[in-house]
CSV table of C-alpha atoms and ligand atoms in Angstrom, one decimal:
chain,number,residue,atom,x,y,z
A,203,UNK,CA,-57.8,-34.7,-45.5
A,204,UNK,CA,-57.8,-31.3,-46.4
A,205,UNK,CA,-56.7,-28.3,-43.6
A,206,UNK,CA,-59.8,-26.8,-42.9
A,207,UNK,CA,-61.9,-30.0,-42.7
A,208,UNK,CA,-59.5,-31.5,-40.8
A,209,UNK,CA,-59.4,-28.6,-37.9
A,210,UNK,CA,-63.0,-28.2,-37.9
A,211,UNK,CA,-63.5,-32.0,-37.2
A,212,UNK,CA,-60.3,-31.3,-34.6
A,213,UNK,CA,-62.3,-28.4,-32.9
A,214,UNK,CA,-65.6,-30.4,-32.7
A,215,UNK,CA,-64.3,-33.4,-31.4
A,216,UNK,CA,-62.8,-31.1,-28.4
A,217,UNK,CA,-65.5,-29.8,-27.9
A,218,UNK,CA,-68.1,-32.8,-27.6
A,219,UNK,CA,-64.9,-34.5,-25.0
A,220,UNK,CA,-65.1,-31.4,-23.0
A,221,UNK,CA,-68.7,-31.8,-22.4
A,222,UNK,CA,-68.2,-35.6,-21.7
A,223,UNK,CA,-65.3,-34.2,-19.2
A,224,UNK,CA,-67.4,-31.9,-17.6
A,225,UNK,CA,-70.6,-34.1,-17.4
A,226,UNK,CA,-68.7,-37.1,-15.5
A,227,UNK,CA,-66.5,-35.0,-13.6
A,228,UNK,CA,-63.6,-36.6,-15.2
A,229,UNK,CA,-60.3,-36.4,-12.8
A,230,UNK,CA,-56.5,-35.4,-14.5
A,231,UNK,CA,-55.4,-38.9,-12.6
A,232,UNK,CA,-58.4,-40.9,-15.0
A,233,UNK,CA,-57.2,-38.6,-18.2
A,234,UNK,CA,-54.0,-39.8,-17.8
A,235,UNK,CA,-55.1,-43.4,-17.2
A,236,UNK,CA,-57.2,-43.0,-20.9
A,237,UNK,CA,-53.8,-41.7,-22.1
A,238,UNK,CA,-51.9,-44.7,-21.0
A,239,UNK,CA,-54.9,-47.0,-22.1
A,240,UNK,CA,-54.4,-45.7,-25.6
A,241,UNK,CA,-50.6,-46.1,-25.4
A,242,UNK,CA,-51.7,-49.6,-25.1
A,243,UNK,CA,-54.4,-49.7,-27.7
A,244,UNK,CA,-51.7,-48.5,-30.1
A,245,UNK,CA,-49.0,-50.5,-29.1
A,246,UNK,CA,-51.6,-53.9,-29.4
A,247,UNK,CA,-52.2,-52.3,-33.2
A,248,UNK,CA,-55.5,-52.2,-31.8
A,249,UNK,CA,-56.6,-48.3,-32.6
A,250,UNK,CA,-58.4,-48.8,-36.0
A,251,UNK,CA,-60.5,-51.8,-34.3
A,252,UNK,CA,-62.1,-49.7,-31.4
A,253,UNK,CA,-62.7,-47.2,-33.3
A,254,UNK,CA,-64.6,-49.7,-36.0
A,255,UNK,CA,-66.5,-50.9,-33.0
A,256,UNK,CA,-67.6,-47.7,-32.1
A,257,UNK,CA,-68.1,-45.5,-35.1
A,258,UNK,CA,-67.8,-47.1,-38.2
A,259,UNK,CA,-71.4,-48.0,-39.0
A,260,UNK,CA,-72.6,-44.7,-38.0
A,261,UNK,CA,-70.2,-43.7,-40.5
A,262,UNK,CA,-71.5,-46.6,-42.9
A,263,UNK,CA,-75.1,-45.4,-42.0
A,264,UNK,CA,-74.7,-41.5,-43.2
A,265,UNK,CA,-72.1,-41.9,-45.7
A,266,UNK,CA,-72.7,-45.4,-47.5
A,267,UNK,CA,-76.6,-45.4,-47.5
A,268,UNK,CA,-78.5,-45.7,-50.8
A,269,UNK,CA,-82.0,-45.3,-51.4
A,270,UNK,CA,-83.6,-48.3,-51.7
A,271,UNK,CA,-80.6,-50.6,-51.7
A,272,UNK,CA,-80.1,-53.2,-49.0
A,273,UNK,CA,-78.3,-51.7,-46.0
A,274,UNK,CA,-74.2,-51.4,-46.0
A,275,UNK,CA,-72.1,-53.2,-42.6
A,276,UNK,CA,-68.6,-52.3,-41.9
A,277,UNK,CA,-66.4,-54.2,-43.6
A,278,UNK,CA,-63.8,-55.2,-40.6
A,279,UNK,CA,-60.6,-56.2,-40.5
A,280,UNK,CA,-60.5,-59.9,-42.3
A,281,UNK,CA,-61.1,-59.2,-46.0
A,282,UNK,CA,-58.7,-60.5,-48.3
A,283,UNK,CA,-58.1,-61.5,-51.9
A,284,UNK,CA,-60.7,-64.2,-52.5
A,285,UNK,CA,-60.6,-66.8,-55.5
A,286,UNK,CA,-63.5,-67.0,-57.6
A,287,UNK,CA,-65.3,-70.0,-57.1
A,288,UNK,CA,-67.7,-71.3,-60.2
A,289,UNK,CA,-69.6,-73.7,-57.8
A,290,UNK,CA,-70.5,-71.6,-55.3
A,291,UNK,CA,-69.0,-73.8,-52.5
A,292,UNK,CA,-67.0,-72.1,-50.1
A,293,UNK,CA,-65.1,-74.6,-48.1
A,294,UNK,CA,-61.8,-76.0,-48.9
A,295,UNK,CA,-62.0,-78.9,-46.6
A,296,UNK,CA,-64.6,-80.9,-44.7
A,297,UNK,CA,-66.1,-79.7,-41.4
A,298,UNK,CA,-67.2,-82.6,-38.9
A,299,UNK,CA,-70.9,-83.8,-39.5
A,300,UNK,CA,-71.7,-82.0,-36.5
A,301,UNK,CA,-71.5,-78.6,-38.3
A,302,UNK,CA,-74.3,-77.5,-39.6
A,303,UNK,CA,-74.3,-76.4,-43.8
A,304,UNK,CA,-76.2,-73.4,-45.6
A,305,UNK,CA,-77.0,-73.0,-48.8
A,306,UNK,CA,-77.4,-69.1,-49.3
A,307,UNK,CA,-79.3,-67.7,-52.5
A,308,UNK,CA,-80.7,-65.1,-53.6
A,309,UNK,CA,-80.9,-62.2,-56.5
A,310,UNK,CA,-78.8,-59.1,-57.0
A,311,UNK,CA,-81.2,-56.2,-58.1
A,312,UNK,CA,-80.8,-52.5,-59.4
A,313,UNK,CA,-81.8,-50.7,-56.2
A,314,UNK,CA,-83.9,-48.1,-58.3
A,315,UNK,CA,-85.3,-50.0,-60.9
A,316,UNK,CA,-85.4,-53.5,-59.1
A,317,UNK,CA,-84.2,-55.6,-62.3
A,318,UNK,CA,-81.7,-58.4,-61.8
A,319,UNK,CA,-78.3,-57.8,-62.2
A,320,UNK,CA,-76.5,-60.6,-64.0
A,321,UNK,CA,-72.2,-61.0,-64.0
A,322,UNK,CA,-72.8,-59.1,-60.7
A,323,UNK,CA,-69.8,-59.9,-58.2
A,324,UNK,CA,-70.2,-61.2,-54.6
A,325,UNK,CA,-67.2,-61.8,-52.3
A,326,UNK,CA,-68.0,-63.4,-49.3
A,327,UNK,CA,-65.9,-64.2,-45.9
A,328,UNK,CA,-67.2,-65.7,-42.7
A,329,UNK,CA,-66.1,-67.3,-39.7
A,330,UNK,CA,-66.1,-71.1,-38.7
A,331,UNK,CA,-68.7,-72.8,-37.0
A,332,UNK,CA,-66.2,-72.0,-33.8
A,333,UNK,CA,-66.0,-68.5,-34.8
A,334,UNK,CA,-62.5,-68.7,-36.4
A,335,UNK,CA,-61.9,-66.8,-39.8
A,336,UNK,CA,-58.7,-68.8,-42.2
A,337,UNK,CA,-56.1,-65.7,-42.2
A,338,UNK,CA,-53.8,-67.8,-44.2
A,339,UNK,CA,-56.1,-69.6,-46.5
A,340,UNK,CA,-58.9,-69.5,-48.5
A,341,UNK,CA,-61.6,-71.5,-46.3
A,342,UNK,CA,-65.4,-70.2,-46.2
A,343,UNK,CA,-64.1,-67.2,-48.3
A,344,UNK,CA,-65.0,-66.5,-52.4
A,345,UNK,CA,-66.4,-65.1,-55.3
A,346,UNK,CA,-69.4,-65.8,-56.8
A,347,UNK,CA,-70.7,-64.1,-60.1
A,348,UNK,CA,-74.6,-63.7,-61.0
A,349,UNK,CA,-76.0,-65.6,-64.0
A,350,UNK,CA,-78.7,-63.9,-66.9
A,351,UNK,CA,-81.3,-63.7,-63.8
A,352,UNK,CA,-79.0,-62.0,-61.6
A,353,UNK,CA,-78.7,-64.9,-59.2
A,354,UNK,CA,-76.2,-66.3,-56.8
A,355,UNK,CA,-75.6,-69.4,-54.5
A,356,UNK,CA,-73.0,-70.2,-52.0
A,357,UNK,CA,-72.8,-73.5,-50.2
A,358,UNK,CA,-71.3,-73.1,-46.5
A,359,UNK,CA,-71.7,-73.8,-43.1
A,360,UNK,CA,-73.3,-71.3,-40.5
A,361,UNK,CA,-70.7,-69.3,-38.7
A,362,UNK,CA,-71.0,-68.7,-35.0
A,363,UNK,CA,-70.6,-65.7,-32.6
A,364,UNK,CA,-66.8,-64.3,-32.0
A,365,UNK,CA,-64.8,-62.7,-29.8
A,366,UNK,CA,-61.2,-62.1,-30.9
A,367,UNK,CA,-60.4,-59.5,-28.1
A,368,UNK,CA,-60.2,-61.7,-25.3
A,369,UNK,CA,-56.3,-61.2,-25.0
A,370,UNK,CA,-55.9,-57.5,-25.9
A,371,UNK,CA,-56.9,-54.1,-25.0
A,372,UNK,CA,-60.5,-54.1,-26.3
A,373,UNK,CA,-61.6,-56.9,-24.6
A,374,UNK,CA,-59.9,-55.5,-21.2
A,375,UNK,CA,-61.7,-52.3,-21.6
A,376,UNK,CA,-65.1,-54.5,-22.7
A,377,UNK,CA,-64.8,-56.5,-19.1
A,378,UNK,CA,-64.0,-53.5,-17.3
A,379,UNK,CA,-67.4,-52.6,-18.6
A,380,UNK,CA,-68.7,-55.7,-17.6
A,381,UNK,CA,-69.4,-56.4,-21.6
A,382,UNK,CA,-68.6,-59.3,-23.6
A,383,UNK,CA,-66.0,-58.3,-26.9
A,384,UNK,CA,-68.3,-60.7,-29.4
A,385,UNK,CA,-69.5,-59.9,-32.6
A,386,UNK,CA,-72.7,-61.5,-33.7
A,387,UNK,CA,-72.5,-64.6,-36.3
A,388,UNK,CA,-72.3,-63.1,-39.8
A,389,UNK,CA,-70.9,-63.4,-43.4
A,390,UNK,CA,-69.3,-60.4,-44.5
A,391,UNK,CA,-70.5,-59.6,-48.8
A,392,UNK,CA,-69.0,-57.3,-51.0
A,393,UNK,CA,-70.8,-56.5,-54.0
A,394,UNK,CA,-69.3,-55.0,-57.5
A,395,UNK,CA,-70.3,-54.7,-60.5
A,396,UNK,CA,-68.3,-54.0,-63.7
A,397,UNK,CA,-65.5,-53.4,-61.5
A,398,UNK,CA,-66.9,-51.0,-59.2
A,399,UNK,CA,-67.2,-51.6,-55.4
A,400,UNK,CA,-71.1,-50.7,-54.9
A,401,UNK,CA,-72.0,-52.1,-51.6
A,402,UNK,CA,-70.3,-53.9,-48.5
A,403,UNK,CA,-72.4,-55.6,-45.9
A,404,UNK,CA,-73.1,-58.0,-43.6
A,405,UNK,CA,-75.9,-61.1,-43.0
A,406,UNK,CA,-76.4,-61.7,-40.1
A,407,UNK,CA,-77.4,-65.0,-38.4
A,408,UNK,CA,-80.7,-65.8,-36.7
A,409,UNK,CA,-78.8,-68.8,-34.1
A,410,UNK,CA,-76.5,-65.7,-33.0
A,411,UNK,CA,-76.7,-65.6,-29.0
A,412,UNK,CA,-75.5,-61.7,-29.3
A,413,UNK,CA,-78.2,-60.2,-32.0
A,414,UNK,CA,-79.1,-57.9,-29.6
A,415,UNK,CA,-75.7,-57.2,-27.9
A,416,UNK,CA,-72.8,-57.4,-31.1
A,417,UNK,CA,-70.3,-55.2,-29.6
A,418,UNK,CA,-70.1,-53.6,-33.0
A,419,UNK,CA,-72.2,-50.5,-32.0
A,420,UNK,CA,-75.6,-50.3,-34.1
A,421,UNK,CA,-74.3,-53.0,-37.0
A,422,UNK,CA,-77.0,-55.8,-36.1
A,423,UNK,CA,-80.7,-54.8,-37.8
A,424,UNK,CA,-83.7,-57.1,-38.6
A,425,UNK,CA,-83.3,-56.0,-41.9
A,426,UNK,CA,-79.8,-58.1,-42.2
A,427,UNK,CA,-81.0,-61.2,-40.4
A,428,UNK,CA,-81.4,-64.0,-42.4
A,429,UNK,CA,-83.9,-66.7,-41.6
A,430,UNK,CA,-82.9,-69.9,-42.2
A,431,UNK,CA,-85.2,-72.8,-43.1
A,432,UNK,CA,-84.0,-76.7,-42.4
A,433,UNK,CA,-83.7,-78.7,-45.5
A,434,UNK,CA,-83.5,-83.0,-45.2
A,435,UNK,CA,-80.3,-83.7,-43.7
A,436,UNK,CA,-77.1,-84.8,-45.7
A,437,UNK,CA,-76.6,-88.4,-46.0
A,438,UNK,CA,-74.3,-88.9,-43.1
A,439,UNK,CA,-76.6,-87.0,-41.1
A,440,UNK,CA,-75.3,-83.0,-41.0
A,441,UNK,CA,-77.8,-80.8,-40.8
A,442,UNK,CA,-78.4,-78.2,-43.9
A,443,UNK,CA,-80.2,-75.4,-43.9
A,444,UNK,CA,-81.3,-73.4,-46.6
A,445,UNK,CA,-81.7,-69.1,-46.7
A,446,UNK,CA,-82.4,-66.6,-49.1
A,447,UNK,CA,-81.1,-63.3,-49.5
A,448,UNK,CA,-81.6,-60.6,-52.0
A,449,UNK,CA,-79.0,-57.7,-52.7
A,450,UNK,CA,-80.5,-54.2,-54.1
A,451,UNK,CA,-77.3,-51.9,-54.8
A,452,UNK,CA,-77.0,-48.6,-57.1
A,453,UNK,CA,-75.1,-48.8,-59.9
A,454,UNK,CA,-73.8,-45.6,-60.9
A,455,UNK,CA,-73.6,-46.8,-64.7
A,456,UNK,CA,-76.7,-47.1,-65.4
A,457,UNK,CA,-75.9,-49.1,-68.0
A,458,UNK,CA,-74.5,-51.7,-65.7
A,459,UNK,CA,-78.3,-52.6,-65.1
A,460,UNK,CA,-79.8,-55.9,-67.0
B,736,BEZ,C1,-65.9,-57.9,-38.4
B,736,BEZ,O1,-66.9,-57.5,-38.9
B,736,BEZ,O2,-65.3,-59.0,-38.8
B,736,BEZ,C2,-65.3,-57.1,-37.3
B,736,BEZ,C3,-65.7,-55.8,-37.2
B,736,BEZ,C4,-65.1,-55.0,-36.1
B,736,BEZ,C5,-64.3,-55.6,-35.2
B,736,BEZ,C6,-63.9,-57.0,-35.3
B,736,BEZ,C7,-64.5,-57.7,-36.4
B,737,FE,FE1,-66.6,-60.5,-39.3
């Protein structure tokens, strides 16, 4: 970051805490309480998470916007390398018949012109139907490419609420709050096309018990949600759902467009 940017955003920031000092009284004794809470925060590795939970999607909001195209979601900590996966099918080994399946679809569009986008990539990572994402593996995490119509389709299960702060500093200072540290069920998609990263964002999951209270400040919208619709059960009984979801990005090559 560049000098003058850089002490301008410095200055600012001081500024807006002062006010926050000065409307709440703020003691010396609970500044130096923050400062040793943030000792902590650091030490737990835990800095770039609260400050995701706080400010990224505003950030994601202003910055990664287009007109048009389907709204961007952080993308979080858990991305990772992903193999491509021709069949669509996401898991690597066999939930219990208790867990429900979904079979997500949908097109990828140009966000200006609204034509399909074919050979369009989607990476997509979720949690478990516990709300555990595979660090080490692969599980519930791929890439799927776009045919000639510009469509996709993943087979998966439906992920459930998390809360992976329970045993460090963000989910002390979330009870202190009286909060809960859970993020609302979602699968994380990053869209490229010809290479180039053109969207990152999040569906979001209409069993969630925590739509309207994701600790992730601002990164649950309507728009996002995903309704899911019950197909016949699998044969050994597992319940399958079924939900559609279209993608409109903007493509800087315009070429890039079908
Ligand atoms: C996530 O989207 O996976 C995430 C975002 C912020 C904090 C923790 C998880
Ligand atoms: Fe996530």
């Amino acid at each position: 970051m560049d000098q003058e940017r850089l002490s301008a955003i410095w200055a600012r920031t001081v500024e807006k805490l002062k006010e926050v000092v000065r409307e709440f009284r703020i003691t010396e004794d609970e500044l130096h309480e923050a400062g040793r809470y943030f000792d902590r925060l650091g030490q737990a590795g835990m800095c770039r998470s609260l400050i995701d939970v706080a400010l990224a999607m505003t950030s994601v909001d202003v910055v990664s916007r287009t007109a048009g195209g389907t709204r961007p979601n952080l993308e979080g900590p858990y991305y990772a390398v992903h193999p491509i996966r021709p069949d669509g099918n996401l898991l690597e080994r066999e939930p219990g018949a208790d867990v429900p399946r979904l079979r997500l679809s949908g097109v990828v569009r140009d966000a200006s012109t609204g034509r399909p986008i074919p050979g369009a990539r989607l990476d997509f990572w979720q949690a478990d139907a516990d709300g555990f994402y595979d660090r080490k593996g692969s599980h519930l995490r791929g890439i799927v490419v776009t045919d000639a119509q510009g469509r996709y389709q993943i087979t998966t299960v439906v992920p459930n609420d998390y809360s992976e702060h329970d045993q460090d500093p963000i989910g002390e200072l979330f009870r202190a709050m009286g909060r809960t540290n859970t993020r609302a069920a979602h699968i994380h998609v990053k869209v490229s096309v010809h290479g180039e990263s053109l969207l990152t964002t999040q569906l979001f999951m209409p069993t969630s018990q925590f739509l309207n209270r994701d600790y992730v400040e601002g990164a649950v919208s309507d728009d996002l949600t995903v309704k899911l619709e019950s197909e016949p059960p699998l044969p050994n009984g597992t319940k399958l759902y079924r939900a559609t979801f279209d993608l409109a990005v903007a493509p800087r090559m315009r070429s890039t467009a079908a």
